[in-house]
Amino acid sequence: MKNRFFISLFIMLITMITLVISCSDIHDEDVVNTEHLKSMKLNGSILEEETLLGDDIYLPKGTYWYYSNEHKNEVVFELPEEYIFLLKNIETGKYILSIEGGGYSCTCGAGGSCTTFHNKDLGYSCLQSSCTGSCTGKASAVLTPNLQIVGVLNAKNTLMDANIIQEKASLSSDGIDGFFEIKEIKEEIKRTYDIIYKYAEKPDFESGIYDKNKYVYAKTLLYGFEIGIIIPNDANLQELIPNLNVSIISDVDAPSSCSCSGGSQGGSCKLEKKGLLGYVAYFCNGCTTCTMS
């Protein structure tokens, strides 16, 4: 019995020692990886001008980027403090706002690896490097690759505002769809409309037919994205919503077209509208840089 006891005790001690050594090795490896990532981060670069990411989205001037590993197949982005990412979970279809998680990665379809590179004219793309197949670039979040970058928003413009000289958002077509799915954005549009129409008669938003004597059109920004709303023709409205600059309010027929000034989809920019919690928002869609006119 004593022999069995000592044998069992010996086995337990060996097992515990093995676990301690294993945990120590894992910890040491984590420390090395963390220190290596810090070193890579220190050797990053700052974008001196806005830069195209993929086909649809521009990263703002001042964005810091660095390689996340020695293979250089992935880069991490850190936006200036006045910006925020719009990310899409490609598994669930859900959209979120985040100051972290932005990156660009290149995946090899066969053996070897690809290299992510930056060019001031072309933006971010992939080089074949040692890859024996094809390289695929993706604007994906680094720590969670199921999150895809679909837009960059102005994080300081959280209230609907007609100050059109603010920094503009940059959204893909998918990002524009996702923009109106974000809870904070839907609530802010509804909040603004609720205040505007608290004591005023609502038009028939669904039909899109408005009495020009009663309603006017206002072009506003929310998170840097241009949105058109229909409001009462009331000179005192600015007192209720001071961030809506009535000086730029034009005729109710103003949201008639959109113009494209840049992007991969050329001149396909078009005016669209989104029904939202009983109201409607006009916006442009179809190219990287659209302007409502």
Short mmCIF file of C-alpha atoms in Angstrom, two decimals:
data_model
loop_
_atom_site.label_atom_id
_atom_site.label_comp_id
_atom_site.label_asym_id
_atom_site.label_seq_id
_atom_site.Cartn_x
_atom_site.Cartn_y
_atom_site.Cartn_z
CA MET A 1 0.00 0.00 0.00
CA LYS A 2 2.82 2.37 0.90
CA ASN A 3 4.53 1.70 -2.43
CA ARG A 4 1.32 2.47 -4.31
CA PHE A 5 0.88 5.67 -2.32
CA PHE A 6 4.41 6.89 -3.06
CA ILE A 7 4.05 5.96 -6.73
CA SER A 8 0.79 7.95 -6.97
CA LEU A 9 2.38 10.88 -5.14
CA PHE A 10 5.38 10.77 -7.47
CA ILE A 11 3.14 10.81 -10.55
CA MET A 12 1.20 13.78 -9.17
CA LEU A 13 4.41 15.72 -8.53
CA ILE A 14 5.70 15.02 -12.04
CA THR A 15 2.37 16.13 -13.52
CA MET A 16 2.36 19.37 -11.50
CA ILE A 17 5.95 20.17 -12.46
CA THR A 18 5.14 19.56 -16.13
CA LEU A 19 2.12 21.87 -15.94
CA VAL A 20 4.14 24.61 -14.24
CA ILE A 21 6.86 24.40 -16.89
CA SER A 22 4.26 24.38 -19.67
CA CYS A 23 2.47 27.44 -18.27
CA SER A 24 5.80 29.20 -17.86
CA ASP A 25 6.68 28.49 -21.50
CA ILE A 26 3.29 29.82 -22.66
CA HIS A 27 3.73 32.94 -20.53
CA ASP A 28 7.24 33.49 -21.90
CA GLU A 29 5.92 33.05 -25.44
CA ASP A 30 3.13 35.57 -24.80
CA VAL A 31 5.67 38.05 -23.41
CA VAL A 32 7.88 37.59 -26.48
CA ASN A 33 4.90 38.04 -28.84
CA THR A 34 3.74 41.14 -26.97
CA GLU A 35 7.20 42.68 -26.99
CA HIS A 36 7.60 41.81 -30.68
CA LEU A 37 4.27 43.49 -31.50
CA LYS A 38 5.34 46.59 -29.54
CA SER A 39 8.56 46.66 -31.54
CA MET A 40 6.64 46.35 -34.82
CA LYS A 41 4.29 49.14 -33.73
CA LEU A 42 7.16 51.51 -32.99
CA ASN A 43 8.35 51.07 -36.58
CA GLY A 44 5.03 52.14 -38.09
CA SER A 45 4.18 55.11 -40.30
CA ILE A 46 1.69 57.98 -40.37
CA LEU A 47 -0.40 58.64 -43.47
CA GLU A 48 0.40 62.13 -44.75
CA GLU A 49 -2.78 62.26 -46.85
CA GLU A 50 -6.06 60.38 -47.03
CA THR A 51 -5.45 56.94 -48.51
CA LEU A 52 -7.69 54.48 -50.32
CA LEU A 53 -8.41 51.21 -48.53
CA GLY A 54 -9.65 48.60 -50.99
CA ASP A 55 -12.04 50.09 -53.55
CA ASP A 56 -14.44 52.19 -51.53
CA ILE A 57 -13.06 53.58 -48.27
CA TYR A 58 -10.54 56.29 -47.50
CA LEU A 59 -8.41 56.28 -44.37
CA PRO A 60 -7.98 59.85 -43.06
CA LYS A 61 -4.76 61.78 -42.96
CA GLY A 62 -2.94 61.12 -39.68
CA THR A 63 -3.83 57.40 -39.52
CA TYR A 64 -1.01 55.38 -37.93
CA TRP A 65 -0.29 51.95 -39.43
CA TYR A 66 2.20 49.17 -38.75
CA TYR A 67 2.84 45.51 -39.59
CA SER A 68 1.48 43.04 -37.04
CA ASN A 69 3.97 40.25 -37.79
CA GLU A 70 7.36 39.59 -39.35
CA HIS A 71 5.75 38.09 -42.48
CA LYS A 72 4.29 41.54 -43.24
CA ASN A 73 1.05 40.02 -44.52
CA GLU A 74 -1.10 42.12 -42.21
CA VAL A 75 -1.19 45.75 -41.05
CA VAL A 76 -2.98 47.41 -38.14
CA PHE A 77 -4.62 50.85 -38.34
CA GLU A 78 -4.99 53.39 -35.54
CA LEU A 79 -7.27 56.26 -36.55
CA PRO A 80 -6.86 59.86 -35.37
CA GLU A 81 -8.99 60.46 -32.26
CA GLU A 82 -11.77 62.24 -34.17
CA TYR A 83 -12.55 59.14 -36.26
CA ILE A 84 -14.15 55.74 -35.65
CA PHE A 85 -14.49 52.51 -37.65
CA LEU A 86 -17.79 51.09 -38.87
CA LEU A 87 -17.31 47.31 -38.83
CA LYS A 88 -19.49 44.48 -40.12
CA ASN A 89 -19.56 41.00 -38.62
CA ILE A 90 -19.53 38.88 -41.79
CA GLU A 91 -20.90 35.89 -39.86
CA THR A 92 -23.90 37.56 -38.22
CA GLY A 93 -24.40 40.57 -40.51
CA LYS A 94 -24.37 42.92 -37.50
CA TYR A 95 -22.71 46.36 -37.70
CA ILE A 96 -20.80 48.03 -34.86
CA LEU A 97 -18.80 51.19 -34.17
CA SER A 98 -15.29 50.71 -32.82
CA ILE A 99 -12.11 52.74 -32.35
CA GLU A 100 -10.07 49.52 -32.60
CA GLY A 101 -9.93 46.45 -34.79
CA GLY A 102 -9.06 48.05 -38.12
CA GLY A 103 -6.52 46.41 -40.39
CA TYR A 104 -5.74 45.06 -43.84
CA SER A 105 -4.53 41.52 -44.50
CA CYS A 106 -3.34 39.52 -47.50
CA THR A 107 -3.98 35.77 -47.68
CA CYS A 108 -2.24 33.31 -49.99
CA GLY A 109 -4.46 30.77 -51.73
CA ALA A 110 -1.67 28.17 -51.89
CA GLY A 111 1.81 27.75 -50.39
CA GLY A 112 3.97 30.59 -49.12
CA SER A 113 2.76 34.01 -48.05
CA CYS A 114 1.74 37.37 -49.48
CA THR A 115 2.94 40.81 -48.41
CA THR A 116 0.70 43.76 -47.65
CA PHE A 117 2.11 46.94 -49.12
CA HIS A 118 1.22 50.63 -49.12
CA ASN A 119 1.47 53.02 -52.04
CA LYS A 120 0.45 56.66 -51.73
CA ASP A 121 -1.42 56.50 -55.05
CA LEU A 122 -2.83 52.97 -54.91
CA GLY A 123 -3.48 52.66 -51.19
CA TYR A 124 -3.17 49.20 -49.62
CA SER A 125 -2.85 46.04 -51.68
CA CYS A 126 -1.04 42.68 -51.89
CA LEU A 127 2.27 41.54 -53.37
CA GLN A 128 2.82 37.94 -54.42
CA SER A 129 6.02 37.56 -52.35
CA SER A 130 6.55 33.79 -51.77
CA CYS A 131 2.93 32.85 -52.50
CA THR A 132 2.60 30.16 -55.18
CA GLY A 133 -1.09 30.90 -55.70
CA SER A 134 -3.19 34.05 -55.75
CA CYS A 135 -3.28 36.72 -53.03
CA THR A 136 -6.53 38.03 -51.59
CA GLY A 137 -6.65 41.36 -49.76
CA LYS A 138 -9.26 42.08 -47.11
CA ALA A 139 -10.00 45.16 -45.00
CA SER A 140 -10.48 43.07 -41.89
CA ALA A 141 -10.16 43.64 -38.18
CA VAL A 142 -6.88 42.22 -36.92
CA LEU A 143 -7.86 40.47 -33.70
CA THR A 144 -11.26 39.38 -35.00
CA PRO A 145 -11.00 38.57 -38.73
CA ASN A 146 -14.76 38.07 -38.99
CA LEU A 147 -15.12 41.86 -38.61
CA GLN A 148 -14.73 43.75 -41.88
CA ILE A 149 -14.12 47.50 -42.24
CA VAL A 150 -17.03 49.01 -44.19
CA GLY A 151 -16.56 52.64 -43.23
CA VAL A 152 -14.69 55.37 -41.37
CA LEU A 153 -16.88 57.91 -39.54
CA ASN A 154 -16.43 61.30 -37.85
CA ALA A 155 -16.65 60.37 -34.16
CA LYS A 156 -17.17 63.98 -33.03
CA ASN A 157 -20.29 64.54 -35.14
CA THR A 158 -22.71 62.55 -32.97
CA LEU A 159 -25.56 65.09 -33.31
CA MET A 160 -27.22 65.98 -36.61
CA ASP A 161 -25.45 69.14 -37.72
CA ALA A 162 -25.52 71.32 -40.82
CA ASN A 163 -21.91 72.44 -40.44
CA ILE A 164 -20.83 71.04 -43.79
CA ILE A 165 -17.16 71.95 -43.36
CA GLN A 166 -16.70 69.10 -40.88
CA GLU A 167 -14.62 66.05 -41.74
CA LYS A 168 -16.70 63.75 -43.92
CA ALA A 169 -17.32 60.03 -43.47
CA SER A 170 -16.08 57.46 -45.98
CA LEU A 171 -18.37 54.46 -46.52
CA SER A 172 -18.66 51.54 -48.89
CA SER A 173 -22.12 50.71 -50.27
CA ASP A 174 -22.33 47.99 -47.63
CA GLY A 175 -21.27 50.54 -45.05
CA ILE A 176 -24.06 52.91 -46.06
CA ASP A 177 -26.60 50.13 -45.51
CA GLY A 178 -25.00 49.39 -42.16
CA PHE A 179 -24.88 53.06 -41.18
CA PHE A 180 -28.66 53.12 -40.80
CA GLU A 181 -28.59 49.90 -38.75
CA ILE A 182 -26.51 51.42 -35.94
CA LYS A 183 -28.66 52.03 -32.86
CA GLU A 184 -27.07 55.37 -31.94
CA ILE A 185 -27.58 56.69 -35.46
CA LYS A 186 -31.22 55.61 -35.74
CA GLU A 187 -31.95 57.10 -32.33
CA GLU A 188 -30.31 60.44 -33.18
CA ILE A 189 -32.26 60.79 -36.44
CA LYS A 190 -35.50 59.94 -34.65
CA ARG A 191 -34.66 62.25 -31.72
CA THR A 192 -34.10 65.16 -34.09
CA TYR A 193 -37.28 64.49 -36.05
CA ASP A 194 -39.32 64.03 -32.85
CA ILE A 195 -38.26 67.47 -31.60
CA ILE A 196 -38.93 69.09 -34.98
CA TYR A 197 -42.43 67.63 -35.28
CA LYS A 198 -43.45 67.77 -31.64
CA TYR A 199 -45.83 70.67 -32.37
CA ALA A 200 -45.89 70.55 -36.16
CA GLU A 201 -47.92 68.51 -38.62
CA LYS A 202 -45.92 65.69 -40.20
CA PRO A 203 -45.88 65.37 -43.98
CA ASP A 204 -46.58 62.11 -45.76
CA PHE A 205 -43.02 60.78 -45.59
CA GLU A 206 -43.95 57.52 -47.28
CA SER A 207 -45.28 59.17 -50.45
CA GLY A 208 -42.41 61.63 -50.72
CA ILE A 209 -44.83 64.38 -51.80
CA TYR A 210 -44.46 67.59 -49.79
CA ASP A 211 -46.26 70.93 -49.78
CA LYS A 212 -43.60 73.49 -50.73
CA ASN A 213 -45.32 76.14 -48.65
CA LYS A 214 -45.15 74.04 -45.49
CA TYR A 215 -41.90 72.10 -45.74
CA VAL A 216 -38.29 72.66 -46.72
CA TYR A 217 -35.24 70.48 -47.16
CA ALA A 218 -32.20 70.55 -44.89
CA LYS A 219 -28.84 68.99 -45.67
CA THR A 220 -27.13 67.79 -42.50
CA LEU A 221 -24.24 65.65 -41.34
CA LEU A 222 -24.27 62.80 -38.84
CA TYR A 223 -20.99 61.04 -38.04
CA GLY A 224 -19.72 62.90 -41.11
CA PHE A 225 -22.26 61.27 -43.44
CA GLU A 226 -24.47 63.59 -45.48
CA ILE A 227 -28.18 63.17 -44.76
CA GLY A 228 -31.13 65.13 -46.11
CA ILE A 229 -34.23 65.61 -43.96
CA ILE A 230 -37.61 67.29 -44.51
CA ILE A 231 -38.54 69.93 -41.94
CA PRO A 232 -41.31 72.55 -41.46
CA ASN A 233 -40.83 75.91 -43.16
CA ASP A 234 -40.45 77.70 -39.84
CA ALA A 235 -37.92 80.48 -39.26
CA ASN A 236 -37.98 79.80 -35.51
CA LEU A 237 -36.89 76.21 -35.94
CA GLN A 238 -33.26 77.05 -35.25
CA GLU A 239 -34.18 77.90 -31.66
CA LEU A 240 -35.46 74.35 -31.17
CA ILE A 241 -32.56 72.64 -32.97
CA PRO A 242 -29.60 75.05 -32.84
CA ASN A 243 -27.29 72.57 -34.55
CA LEU A 244 -29.47 72.69 -37.69
CA ASN A 245 -28.16 75.67 -39.64
CA VAL A 246 -31.27 77.08 -41.34
CA SER A 247 -29.14 79.30 -43.56
CA ILE A 248 -28.44 76.35 -45.86
CA ILE A 249 -32.03 75.18 -46.02
CA SER A 250 -33.17 75.26 -49.63
CA ASP A 251 -36.27 74.43 -51.63
CA VAL A 252 -38.04 71.18 -50.78
CA ASP A 253 -37.21 69.83 -54.25
CA ALA A 254 -33.47 70.22 -53.60
CA PRO A 255 -32.65 66.55 -52.97
CA SER A 256 -32.96 65.67 -56.64
CA SER A 257 -29.55 64.30 -57.54
CA CYS A 258 -26.08 63.31 -56.37
CA SER A 259 -22.72 63.96 -58.00
CA CYS A 260 -19.66 61.71 -57.80
CA SER A 261 -16.24 63.28 -57.32
CA GLY A 262 -14.15 60.17 -56.83
CA GLY A 263 -14.08 56.44 -56.25
CA SER A 264 -14.05 53.11 -57.97
CA GLN A 265 -17.62 53.24 -59.20
CA GLY A 266 -17.21 56.38 -61.28
CA GLY A 267 -20.33 58.41 -61.96
CA SER A 268 -22.91 55.92 -60.70
CA CYS A 269 -23.71 58.03 -57.65
CA LYS A 270 -27.47 58.17 -57.08
CA LEU A 271 -29.94 59.65 -54.63
CA GLU A 272 -31.72 57.20 -52.34
CA LYS A 273 -33.94 57.42 -49.29
CA LYS A 274 -34.36 55.31 -46.19
CA GLY A 275 -37.55 54.92 -44.20
CA LEU A 276 -36.59 55.10 -40.56
CA LEU A 277 -38.85 54.77 -37.50
CA GLY A 278 -41.70 56.65 -39.16
CA TYR A 279 -39.48 59.23 -40.86
CA VAL A 280 -37.24 59.36 -43.93
CA ALA A 281 -33.60 60.22 -44.61
CA TYR A 282 -32.16 61.07 -48.03
CA PHE A 283 -28.59 60.10 -48.90
CA CYS A 284 -26.23 59.46 -51.80
CA ASN A 285 -24.91 56.04 -52.78
CA GLY A 286 -22.81 54.62 -55.59
CA CYS A 287 -19.23 55.92 -55.40
CA THR A 288 -16.57 56.70 -52.83
CA THR A 289 -17.22 60.46 -52.73
CA CYS A 290 -20.83 61.51 -53.36
CA THR A 291 -22.29 64.98 -52.87
CA MET A 292 -26.02 65.67 -52.61
CA SER A 293 -27.26 68.44 -54.89
#
